[in-house]
Short mmCIF file of C-alpha atoms and ligand atoms in Angstrom, two decimals:
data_model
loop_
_atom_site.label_atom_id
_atom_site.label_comp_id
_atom_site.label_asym_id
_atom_site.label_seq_id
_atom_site.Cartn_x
_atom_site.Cartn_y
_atom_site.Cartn_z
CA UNK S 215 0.00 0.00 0.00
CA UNK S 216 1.23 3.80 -0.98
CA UNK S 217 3.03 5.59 2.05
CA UNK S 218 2.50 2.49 4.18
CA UNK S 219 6.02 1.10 5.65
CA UNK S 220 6.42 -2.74 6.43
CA UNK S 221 8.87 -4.18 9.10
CA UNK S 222 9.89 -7.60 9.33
CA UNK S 223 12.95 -7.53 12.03
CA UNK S 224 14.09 -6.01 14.77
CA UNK S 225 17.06 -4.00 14.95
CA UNK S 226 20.15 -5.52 15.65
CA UNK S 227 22.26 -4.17 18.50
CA UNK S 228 23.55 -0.78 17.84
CA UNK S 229 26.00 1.88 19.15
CA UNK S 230 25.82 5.44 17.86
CA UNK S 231 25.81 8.99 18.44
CA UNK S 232 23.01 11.04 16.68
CA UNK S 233 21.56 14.46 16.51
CA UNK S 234 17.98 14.62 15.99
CA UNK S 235 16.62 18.11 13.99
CA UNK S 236 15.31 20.88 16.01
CA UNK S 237 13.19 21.31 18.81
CA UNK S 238 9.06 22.05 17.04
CA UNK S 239 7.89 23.86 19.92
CA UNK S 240 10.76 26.26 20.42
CA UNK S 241 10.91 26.58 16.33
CA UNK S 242 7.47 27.72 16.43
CA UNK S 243 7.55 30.44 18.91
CA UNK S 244 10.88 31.52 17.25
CA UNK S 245 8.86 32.29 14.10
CA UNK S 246 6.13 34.02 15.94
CA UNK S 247 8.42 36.36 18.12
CA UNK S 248 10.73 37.17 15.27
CA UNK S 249 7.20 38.04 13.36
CA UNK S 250 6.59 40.94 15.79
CA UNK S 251 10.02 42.33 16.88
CA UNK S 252 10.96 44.98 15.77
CA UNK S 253 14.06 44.01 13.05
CA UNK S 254 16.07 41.36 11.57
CA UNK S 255 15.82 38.03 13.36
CA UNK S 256 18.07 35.14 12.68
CA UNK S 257 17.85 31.34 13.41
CA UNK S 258 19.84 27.71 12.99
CA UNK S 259 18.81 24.72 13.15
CA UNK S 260 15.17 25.37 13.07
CA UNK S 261 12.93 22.19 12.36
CA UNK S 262 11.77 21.96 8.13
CA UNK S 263 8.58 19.85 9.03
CA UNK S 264 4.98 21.14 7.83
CA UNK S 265 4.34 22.82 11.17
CA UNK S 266 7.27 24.89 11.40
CA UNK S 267 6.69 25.80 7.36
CA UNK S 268 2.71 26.65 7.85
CA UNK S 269 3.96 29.03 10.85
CA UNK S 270 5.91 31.02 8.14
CA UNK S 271 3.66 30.67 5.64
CA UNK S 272 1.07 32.47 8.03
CA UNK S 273 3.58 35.17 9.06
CA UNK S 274 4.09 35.87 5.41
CA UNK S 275 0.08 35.97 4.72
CA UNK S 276 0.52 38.82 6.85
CA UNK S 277 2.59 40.83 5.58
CA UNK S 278 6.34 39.56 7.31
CA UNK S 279 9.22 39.09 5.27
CA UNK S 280 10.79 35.56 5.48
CA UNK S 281 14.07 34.37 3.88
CA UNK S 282 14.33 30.68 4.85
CA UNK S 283 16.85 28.50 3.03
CA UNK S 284 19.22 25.31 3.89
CA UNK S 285 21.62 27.35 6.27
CA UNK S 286 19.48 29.78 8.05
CA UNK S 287 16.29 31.49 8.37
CA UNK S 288 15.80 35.18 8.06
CA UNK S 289 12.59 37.30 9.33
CA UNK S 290 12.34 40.92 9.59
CA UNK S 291 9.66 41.98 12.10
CA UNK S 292 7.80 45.29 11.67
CA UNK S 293 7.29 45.80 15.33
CA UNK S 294 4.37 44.84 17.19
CA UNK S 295 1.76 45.98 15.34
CA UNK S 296 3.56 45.44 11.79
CA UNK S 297 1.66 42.78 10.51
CA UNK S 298 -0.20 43.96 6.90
CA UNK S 299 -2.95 42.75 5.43
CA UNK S 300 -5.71 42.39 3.37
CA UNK S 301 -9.15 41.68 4.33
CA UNK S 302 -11.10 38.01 4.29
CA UNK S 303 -7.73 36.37 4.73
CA UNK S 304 -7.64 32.60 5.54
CA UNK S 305 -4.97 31.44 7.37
CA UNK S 306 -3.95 27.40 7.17
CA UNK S 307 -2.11 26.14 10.06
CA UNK S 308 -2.26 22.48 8.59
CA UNK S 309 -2.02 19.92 11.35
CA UNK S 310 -0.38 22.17 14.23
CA UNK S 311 -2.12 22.83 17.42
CA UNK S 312 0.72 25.05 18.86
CA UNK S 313 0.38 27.31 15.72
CA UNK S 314 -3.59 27.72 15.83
CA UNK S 315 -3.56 28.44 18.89
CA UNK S 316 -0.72 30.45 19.39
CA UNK S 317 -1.08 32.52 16.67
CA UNK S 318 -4.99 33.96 17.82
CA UNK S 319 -3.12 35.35 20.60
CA UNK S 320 -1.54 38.03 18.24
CA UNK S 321 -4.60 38.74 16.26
CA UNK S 322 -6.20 39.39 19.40
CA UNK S 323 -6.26 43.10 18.13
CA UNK S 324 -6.94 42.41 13.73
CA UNK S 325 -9.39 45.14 12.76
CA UNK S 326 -10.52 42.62 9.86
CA UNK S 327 -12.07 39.42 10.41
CA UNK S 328 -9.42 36.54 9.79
CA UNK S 329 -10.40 32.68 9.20
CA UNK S 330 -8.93 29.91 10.59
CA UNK S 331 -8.74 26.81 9.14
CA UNK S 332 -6.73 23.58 9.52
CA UNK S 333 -6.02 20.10 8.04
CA UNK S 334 -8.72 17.00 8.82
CA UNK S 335 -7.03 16.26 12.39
CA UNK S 336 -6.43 19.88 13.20
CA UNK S 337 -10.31 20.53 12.56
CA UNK S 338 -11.46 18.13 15.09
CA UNK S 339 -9.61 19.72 18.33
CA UNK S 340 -10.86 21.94 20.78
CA UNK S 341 -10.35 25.85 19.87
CA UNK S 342 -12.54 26.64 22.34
CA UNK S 343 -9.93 26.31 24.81
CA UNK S 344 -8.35 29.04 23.59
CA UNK S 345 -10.98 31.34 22.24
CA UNK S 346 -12.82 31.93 25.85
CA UNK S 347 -9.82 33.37 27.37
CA UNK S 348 -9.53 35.34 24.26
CA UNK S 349 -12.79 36.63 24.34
CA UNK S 350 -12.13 38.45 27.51
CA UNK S 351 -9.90 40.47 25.65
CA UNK S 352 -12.38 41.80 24.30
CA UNK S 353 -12.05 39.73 20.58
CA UNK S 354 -14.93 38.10 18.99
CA UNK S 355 -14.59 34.18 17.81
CA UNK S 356 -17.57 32.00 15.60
CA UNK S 357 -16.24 28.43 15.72
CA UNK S 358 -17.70 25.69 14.25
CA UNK S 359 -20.21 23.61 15.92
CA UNK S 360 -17.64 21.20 17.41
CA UNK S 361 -16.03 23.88 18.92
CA UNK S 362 -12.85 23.39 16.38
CA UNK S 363 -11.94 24.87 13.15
CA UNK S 364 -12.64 26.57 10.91
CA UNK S 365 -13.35 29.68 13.32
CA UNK S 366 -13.03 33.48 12.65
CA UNK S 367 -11.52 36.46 14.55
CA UNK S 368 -12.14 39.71 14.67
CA UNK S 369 -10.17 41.46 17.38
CA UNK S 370 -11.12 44.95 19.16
CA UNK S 371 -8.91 48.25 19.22
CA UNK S 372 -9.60 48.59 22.94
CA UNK S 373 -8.76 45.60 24.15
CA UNK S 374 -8.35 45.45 28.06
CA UNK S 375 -6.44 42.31 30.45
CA UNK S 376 -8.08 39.61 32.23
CA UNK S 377 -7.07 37.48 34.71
CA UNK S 378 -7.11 33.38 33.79
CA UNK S 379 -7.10 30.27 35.42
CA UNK S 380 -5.32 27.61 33.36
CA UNK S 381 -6.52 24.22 34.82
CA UNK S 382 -5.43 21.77 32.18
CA UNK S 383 -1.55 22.27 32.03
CA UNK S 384 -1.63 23.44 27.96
CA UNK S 385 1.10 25.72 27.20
CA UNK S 386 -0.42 26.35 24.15
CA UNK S 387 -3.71 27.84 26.21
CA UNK S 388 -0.94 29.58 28.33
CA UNK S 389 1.29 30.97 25.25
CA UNK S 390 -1.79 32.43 23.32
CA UNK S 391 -3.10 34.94 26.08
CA UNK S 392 0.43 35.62 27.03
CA UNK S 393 0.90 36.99 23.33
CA UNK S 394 -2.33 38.90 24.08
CA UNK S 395 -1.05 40.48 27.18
CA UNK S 396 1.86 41.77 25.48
CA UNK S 397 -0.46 43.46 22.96
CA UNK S 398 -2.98 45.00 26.12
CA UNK S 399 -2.41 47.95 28.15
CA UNK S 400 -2.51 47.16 31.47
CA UNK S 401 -1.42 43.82 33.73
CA UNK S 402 -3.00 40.62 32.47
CA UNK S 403 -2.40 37.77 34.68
CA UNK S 404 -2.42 34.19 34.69
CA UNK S 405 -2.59 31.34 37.04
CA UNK S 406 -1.72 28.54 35.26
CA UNK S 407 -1.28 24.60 35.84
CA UNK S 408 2.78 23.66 35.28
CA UNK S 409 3.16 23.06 31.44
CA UNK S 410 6.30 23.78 29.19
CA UNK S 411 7.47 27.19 30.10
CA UNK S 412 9.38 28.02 26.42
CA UNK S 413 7.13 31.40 25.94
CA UNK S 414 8.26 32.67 29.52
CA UNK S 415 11.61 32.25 29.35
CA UNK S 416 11.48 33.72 25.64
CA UNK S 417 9.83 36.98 27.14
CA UNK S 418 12.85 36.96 29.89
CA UNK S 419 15.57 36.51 27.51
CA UNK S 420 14.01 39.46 25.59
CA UNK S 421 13.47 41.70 28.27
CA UNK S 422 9.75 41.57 27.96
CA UNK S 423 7.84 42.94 30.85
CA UNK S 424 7.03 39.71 32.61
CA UNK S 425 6.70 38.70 36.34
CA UNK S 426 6.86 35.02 36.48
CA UNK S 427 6.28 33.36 40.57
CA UNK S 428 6.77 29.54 40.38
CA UNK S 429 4.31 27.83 43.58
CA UNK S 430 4.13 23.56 44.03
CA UNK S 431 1.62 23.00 41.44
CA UNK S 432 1.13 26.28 39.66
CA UNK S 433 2.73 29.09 37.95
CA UNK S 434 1.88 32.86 38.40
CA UNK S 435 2.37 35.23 35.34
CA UNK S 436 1.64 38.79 35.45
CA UNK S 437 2.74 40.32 31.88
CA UNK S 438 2.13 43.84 30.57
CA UNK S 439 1.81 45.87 27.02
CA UNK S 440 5.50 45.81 25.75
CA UNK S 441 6.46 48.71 22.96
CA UNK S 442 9.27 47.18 21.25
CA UNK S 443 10.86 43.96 20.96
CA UNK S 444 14.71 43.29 19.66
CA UNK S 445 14.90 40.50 16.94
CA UNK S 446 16.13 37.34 18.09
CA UNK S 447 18.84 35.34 16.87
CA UNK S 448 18.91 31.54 18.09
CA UNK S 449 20.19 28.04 17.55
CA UNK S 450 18.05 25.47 17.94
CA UNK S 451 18.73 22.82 20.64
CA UNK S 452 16.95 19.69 19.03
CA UNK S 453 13.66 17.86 20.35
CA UNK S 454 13.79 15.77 23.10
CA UNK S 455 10.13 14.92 21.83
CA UNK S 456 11.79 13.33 19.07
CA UNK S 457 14.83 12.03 21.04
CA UNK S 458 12.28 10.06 23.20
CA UNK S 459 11.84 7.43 20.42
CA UNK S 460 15.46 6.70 19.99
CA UNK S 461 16.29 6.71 23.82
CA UNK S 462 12.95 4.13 24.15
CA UNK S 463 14.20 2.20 21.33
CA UNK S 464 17.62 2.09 22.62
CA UNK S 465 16.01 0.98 26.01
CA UNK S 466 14.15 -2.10 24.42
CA UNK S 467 17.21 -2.95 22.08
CA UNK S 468 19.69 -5.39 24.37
CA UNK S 469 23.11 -4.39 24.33
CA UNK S 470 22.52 -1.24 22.76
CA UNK S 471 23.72 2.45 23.27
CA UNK S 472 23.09 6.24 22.14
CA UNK S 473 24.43 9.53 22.52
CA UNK S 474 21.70 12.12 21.31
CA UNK S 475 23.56 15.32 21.24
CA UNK S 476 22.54 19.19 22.32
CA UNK S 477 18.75 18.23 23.11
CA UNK S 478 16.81 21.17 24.93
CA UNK S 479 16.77 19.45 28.65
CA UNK S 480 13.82 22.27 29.75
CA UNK S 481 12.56 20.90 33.13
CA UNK S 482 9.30 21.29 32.04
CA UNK S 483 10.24 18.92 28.83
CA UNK S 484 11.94 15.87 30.32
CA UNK S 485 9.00 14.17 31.75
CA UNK S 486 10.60 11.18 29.63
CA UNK S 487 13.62 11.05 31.29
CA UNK S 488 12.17 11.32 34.90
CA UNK S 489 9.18 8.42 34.12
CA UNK S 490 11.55 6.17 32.24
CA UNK S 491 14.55 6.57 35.08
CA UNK S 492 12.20 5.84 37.73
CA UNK S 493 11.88 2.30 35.54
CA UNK S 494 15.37 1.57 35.84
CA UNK S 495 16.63 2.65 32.39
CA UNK S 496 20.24 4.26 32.14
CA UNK S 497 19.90 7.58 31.06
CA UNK S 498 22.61 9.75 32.11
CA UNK S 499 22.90 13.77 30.90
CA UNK S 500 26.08 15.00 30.01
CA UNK S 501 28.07 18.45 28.33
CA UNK S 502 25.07 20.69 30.45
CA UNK S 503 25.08 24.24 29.48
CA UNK S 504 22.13 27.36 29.49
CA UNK S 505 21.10 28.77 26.25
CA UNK S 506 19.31 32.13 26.08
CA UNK S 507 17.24 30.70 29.18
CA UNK S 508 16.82 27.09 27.68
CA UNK S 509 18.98 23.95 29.54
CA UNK S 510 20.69 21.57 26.94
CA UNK S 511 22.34 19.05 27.22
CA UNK S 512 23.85 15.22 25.23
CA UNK S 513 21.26 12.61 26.44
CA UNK S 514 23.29 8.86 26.74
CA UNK S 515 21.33 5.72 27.32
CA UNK S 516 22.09 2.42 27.51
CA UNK S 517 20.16 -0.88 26.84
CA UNK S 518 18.31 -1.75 30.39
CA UNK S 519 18.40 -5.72 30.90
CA UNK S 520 15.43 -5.42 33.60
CA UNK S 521 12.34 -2.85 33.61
CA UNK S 522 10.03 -1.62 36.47
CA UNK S 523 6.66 -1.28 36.37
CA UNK S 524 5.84 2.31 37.61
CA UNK S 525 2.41 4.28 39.05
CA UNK S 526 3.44 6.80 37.52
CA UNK S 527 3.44 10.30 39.03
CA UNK S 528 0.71 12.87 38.04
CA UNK S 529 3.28 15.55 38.74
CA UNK S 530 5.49 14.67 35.37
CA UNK S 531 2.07 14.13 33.35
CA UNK S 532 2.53 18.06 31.40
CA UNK S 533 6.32 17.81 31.01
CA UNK S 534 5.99 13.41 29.79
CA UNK S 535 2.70 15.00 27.64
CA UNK S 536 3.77 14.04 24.03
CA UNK S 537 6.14 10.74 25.01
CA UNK S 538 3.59 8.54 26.70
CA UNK S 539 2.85 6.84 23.59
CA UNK S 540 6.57 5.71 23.87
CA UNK S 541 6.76 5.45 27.49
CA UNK S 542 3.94 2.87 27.26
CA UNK S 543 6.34 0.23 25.26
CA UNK S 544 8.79 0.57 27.66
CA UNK S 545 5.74 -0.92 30.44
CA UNK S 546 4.87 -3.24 27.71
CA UNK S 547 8.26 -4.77 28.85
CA UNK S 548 8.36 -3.98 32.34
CA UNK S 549 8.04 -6.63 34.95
CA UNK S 550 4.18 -6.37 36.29
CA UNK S 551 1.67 -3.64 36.04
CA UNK S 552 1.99 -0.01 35.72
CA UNK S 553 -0.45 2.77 36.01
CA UNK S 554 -0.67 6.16 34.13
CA UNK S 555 -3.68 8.55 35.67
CA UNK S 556 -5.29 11.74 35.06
CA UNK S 557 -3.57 11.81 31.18
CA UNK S 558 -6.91 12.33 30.11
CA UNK S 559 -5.47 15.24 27.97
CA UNK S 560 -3.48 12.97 25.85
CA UNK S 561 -6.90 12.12 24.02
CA UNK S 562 -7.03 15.85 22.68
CA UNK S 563 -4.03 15.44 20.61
CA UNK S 564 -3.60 14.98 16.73
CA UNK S 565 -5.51 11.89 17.42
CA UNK S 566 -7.29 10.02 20.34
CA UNK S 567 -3.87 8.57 21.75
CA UNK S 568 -4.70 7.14 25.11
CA UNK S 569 -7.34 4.77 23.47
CA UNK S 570 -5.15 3.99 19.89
CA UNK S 571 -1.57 3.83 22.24
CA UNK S 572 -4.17 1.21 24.39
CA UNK S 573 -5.32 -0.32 21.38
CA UNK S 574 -1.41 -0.91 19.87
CA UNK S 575 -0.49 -2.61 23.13
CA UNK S 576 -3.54 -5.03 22.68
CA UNK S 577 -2.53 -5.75 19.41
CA UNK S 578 1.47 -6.55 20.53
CA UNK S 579 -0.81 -8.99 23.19
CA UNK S 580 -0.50 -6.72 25.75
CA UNK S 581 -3.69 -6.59 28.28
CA UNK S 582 -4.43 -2.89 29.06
CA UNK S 583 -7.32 -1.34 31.38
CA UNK S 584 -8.39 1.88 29.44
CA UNK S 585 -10.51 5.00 30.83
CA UNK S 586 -10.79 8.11 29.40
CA UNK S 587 -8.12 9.58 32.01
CA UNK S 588 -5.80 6.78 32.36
CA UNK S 589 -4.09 3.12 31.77
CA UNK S 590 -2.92 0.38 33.42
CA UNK S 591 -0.63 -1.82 31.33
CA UNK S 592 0.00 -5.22 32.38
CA UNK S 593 3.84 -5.44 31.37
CA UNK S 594 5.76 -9.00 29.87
CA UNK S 595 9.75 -8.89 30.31
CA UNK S 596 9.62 -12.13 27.58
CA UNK S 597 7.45 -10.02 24.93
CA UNK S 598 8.29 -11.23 21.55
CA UNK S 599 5.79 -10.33 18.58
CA UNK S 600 5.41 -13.40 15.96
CA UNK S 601 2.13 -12.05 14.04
CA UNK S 602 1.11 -9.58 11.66
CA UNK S 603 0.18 -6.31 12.64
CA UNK S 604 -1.06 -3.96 10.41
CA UNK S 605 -1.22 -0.20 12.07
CA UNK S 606 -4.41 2.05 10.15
CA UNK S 607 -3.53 5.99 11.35
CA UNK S 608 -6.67 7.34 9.94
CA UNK S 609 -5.92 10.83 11.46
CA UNK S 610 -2.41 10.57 10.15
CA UNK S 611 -1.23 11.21 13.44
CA UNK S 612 3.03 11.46 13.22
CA UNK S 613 3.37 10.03 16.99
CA UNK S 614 1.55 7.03 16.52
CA UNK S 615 3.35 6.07 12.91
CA UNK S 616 6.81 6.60 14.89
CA UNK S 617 6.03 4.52 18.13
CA UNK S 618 4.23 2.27 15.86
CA UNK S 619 8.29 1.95 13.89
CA UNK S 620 9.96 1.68 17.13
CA UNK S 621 7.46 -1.06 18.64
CA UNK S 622 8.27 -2.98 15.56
CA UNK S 623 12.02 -2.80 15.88
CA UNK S 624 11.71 -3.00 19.42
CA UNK S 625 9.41 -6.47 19.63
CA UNK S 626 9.38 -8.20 16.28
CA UNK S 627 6.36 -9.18 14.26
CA UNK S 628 5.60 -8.38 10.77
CA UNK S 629 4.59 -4.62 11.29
CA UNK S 630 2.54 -3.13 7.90
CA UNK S 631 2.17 0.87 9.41
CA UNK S 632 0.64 3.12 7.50
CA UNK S 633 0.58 6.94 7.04
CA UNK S 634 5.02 7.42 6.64
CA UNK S 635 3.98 10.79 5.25
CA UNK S 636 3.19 12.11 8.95
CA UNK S 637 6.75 12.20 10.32
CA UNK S 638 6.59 15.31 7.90
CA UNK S 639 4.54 17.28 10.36
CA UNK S 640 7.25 17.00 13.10
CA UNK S 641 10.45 15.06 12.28
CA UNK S 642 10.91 14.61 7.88
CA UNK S 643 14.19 12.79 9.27
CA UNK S 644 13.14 9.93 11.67
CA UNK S 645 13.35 7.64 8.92
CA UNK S 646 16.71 8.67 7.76
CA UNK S 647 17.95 8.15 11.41
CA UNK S 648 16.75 4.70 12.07
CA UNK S 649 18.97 3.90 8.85
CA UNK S 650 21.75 5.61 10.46
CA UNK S 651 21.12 3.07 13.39
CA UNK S 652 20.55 -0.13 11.22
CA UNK S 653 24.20 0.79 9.71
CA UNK S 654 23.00 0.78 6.74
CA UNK S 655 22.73 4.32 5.49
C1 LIG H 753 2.92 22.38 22.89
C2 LIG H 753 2.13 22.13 23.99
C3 LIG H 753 1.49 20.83 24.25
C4 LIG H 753 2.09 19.72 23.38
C5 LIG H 753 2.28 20.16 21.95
C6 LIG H 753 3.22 21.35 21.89
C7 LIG H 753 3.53 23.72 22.74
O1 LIG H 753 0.12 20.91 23.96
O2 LIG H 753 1.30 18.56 23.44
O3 LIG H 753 2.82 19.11 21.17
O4 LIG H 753 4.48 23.89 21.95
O5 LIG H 753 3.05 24.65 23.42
P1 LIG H 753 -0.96 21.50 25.03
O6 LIG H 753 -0.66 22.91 25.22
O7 LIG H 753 -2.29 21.26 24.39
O8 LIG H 753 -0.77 20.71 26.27
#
């Protein structure tokens, strides 16, 4: 079948030291900061996949200049308020959450009414989220009747702060009204429920005015109008989202080792690392440094001959967010049961992937108990895979085609996975770096 991959082995035992393309969430923001400073902003290393592209191509539907080409990419800001453009535009951001939602933030204030729209996946996810707090900016939102895309904004020219309460850990809830604040006189402020912290520490390293308080479980951030905003120039540490599936398979794969170098090591990031430590694997972090407010470091992990079954923590549930589909093989292998709770968020990703990550495990033979908040995963240290399993990813949903690769290589079986085309979205070279691993590149 087109764009479907088949695997028939598992990998044999490897030794290798990698580098896995940049980090999507920090690319993203780069491109939306840089779209509103005020001057020429540079970056390396920023991810090519279709999210990081649709982000330019909606800073260039309004009006920003973009240079982007194999070395580097170029964007020269027009200030704050410098986006130009022409009424009834549509704006596409494809299949990226982080983008739609992110990017209403800074038309909180568009004096024309902008669309929305997004690919099949995209369409189905809650905007609503998002468009409530920015409605108490005084903006006005019509989204569809599933409270998704394609919606419309039309912002105000008076609009005033609000205070909000961000209960479900999204940074993506969190990063939209803190682009709004910046654009609102006056001191919005937000409580919000621990989640990846890139947009804060952004607004630090540019001098934005931004009071951040860190308490146990929540985060306090008061920010106010800024005037102007220096470009940016950055290097981009590379995704420990994407490192996940090569430390997991490296895990699974017995006498095996990595080095994944300069991965962004944000605490509120390595979830991963934390869960799958507490498990018994041998991850170790080396070469530490600080970069403009980010922590990097090289990641090295080592095959693990024995794993534990964990109940897993709530507190590393927002910074583990996007690698439980991977974290799950490793309890596949573990020795007895392990429990994930309240991840009833993972279910509002690209696709439904508490139930499909349950449903992968039942077809390795793994016996799950599935809710809509959590799993329990009955583990088996002798799991070998002798059937056929064919994988059907009918929201095209990138994470579940690239644990679907690594649960193949990791288990055996004769894996037919469909949907290759999604890596595209957030990592166009995972394939090329599993050939780097089988040696034969
Ligand atoms: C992201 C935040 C998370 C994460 C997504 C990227 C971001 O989503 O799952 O892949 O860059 O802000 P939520 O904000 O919905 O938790």
């Amino acid at each position: 079948m087109v764009n479907e991959i088949i695997i028939k082995k598992k990998i044999d035992k490897f030794n290798k030291k990698i580098q896995v393309s940049g980090d999507k969430s920090l690319s993203i923001r780069w491109v939306l900061f840089a779209s509103i400073s005020n001057g020429i902003s540079k970056a390396y290393n920023l991810l090519m996949s279709e999210d990081v592209l649709a982000a330019i191509d909606i800073i260039k539907n309004l009006g920003i200049k973009v240079n982007n080409n194999k070395k580097f990419c170029q964007i020269k800001g027009n200030g704050l308020n410098g986006y130009k453009y022409k009424k009834d535009i549509v704006l596409d951001a494809k299949n990226s959450g982080t983008l739609g939602r992110l990017i209403l933030g800074l038309l909180i204030d568009t004096p024309f009414r902008i669309k929305l729209i997004g690919d099949n996946s995209l369409s189905k996810r809650d905007f609503k989220r998002v468009a409530e707090p920015l409605s108490g900016f005084g903006a006005k939102f019509k989204l569809n009747k599933n409270k998704g895309l394609p919606l419309s904004i039309v912002g105000s020219n008076k609009t005033k702060p609000i205070k909000y309460f961000e209960k479900k850990g999204s940074a993506q809830c969190k990063s939209s009204v803190i682009f709004a604040g910046l654009k609102t006189e006056g001191t919005t402020l937000i409580k919000a429920k621990k989640s990846r912290n890139h947009s804060e520490l952004l607004c630090k390293y540019l001098k934005l005015p931004i009071n951040l308080k860190s308490k146990k479980n929540f985060d306090i951030i008061k920010i106010n109008k800024v005037t102007k905003i220096k470009p940016i120039n950055y290097k981009i540490p590379s995704d420990i989202s994407s490192s996940a599936f090569f430390i997991v398979l490296t895990i699974l794969s017995p006498g095996s080792k990595i080095i994944i170098k300069n991965v962004n090591i944000n605490p509120s990031r390595t979830g991963v690392i934390k869960i799958l430590k507490l498990m018994g694997a041998k991850i170790t972090l080396k070469n530490k440094k600080t970069y403009k407010g980010e922590l990097i470091a090289d990641i090295f992990v080592k095959s693990s001959k024995q794993i534990k079954s964990i109940n897993c923590p709530t507190r590393f549930n927002s910074a583990a967010i996007d690698e439980f589909l991977v974290i799950f093989l490793v309890a596949a292998k573990a020795n007895g049961v392990s429990t994930f709770k309240n991840i009833e968020e993972l279910n509002q990703k690209e696709s439904p992937r508490l139930k499909l990550g349950s449903k992968i495990l039942n077809l390795m033979g793994i016996k799950t108990i599935t809710t809509d908040n959590s799993i329990k995963i009955f583990g088996n240290p002798k799991l070998e895979i002798n059937k056929k399993i064919i994988i059907k990813n009918y929201l095209k949903d990138h994470r579940i085609f690239m644990t679907s690769v690594i649960a193949a290589m990791s288990f055996g079986g004769e894996w037919h996975i469909q949907d290759k085309d999604s890596i595209a979205t957030s990592f166009p070279s995972f394939l090329k770096t599993i050939k780097i691993l089988k040696n034969d590149n």
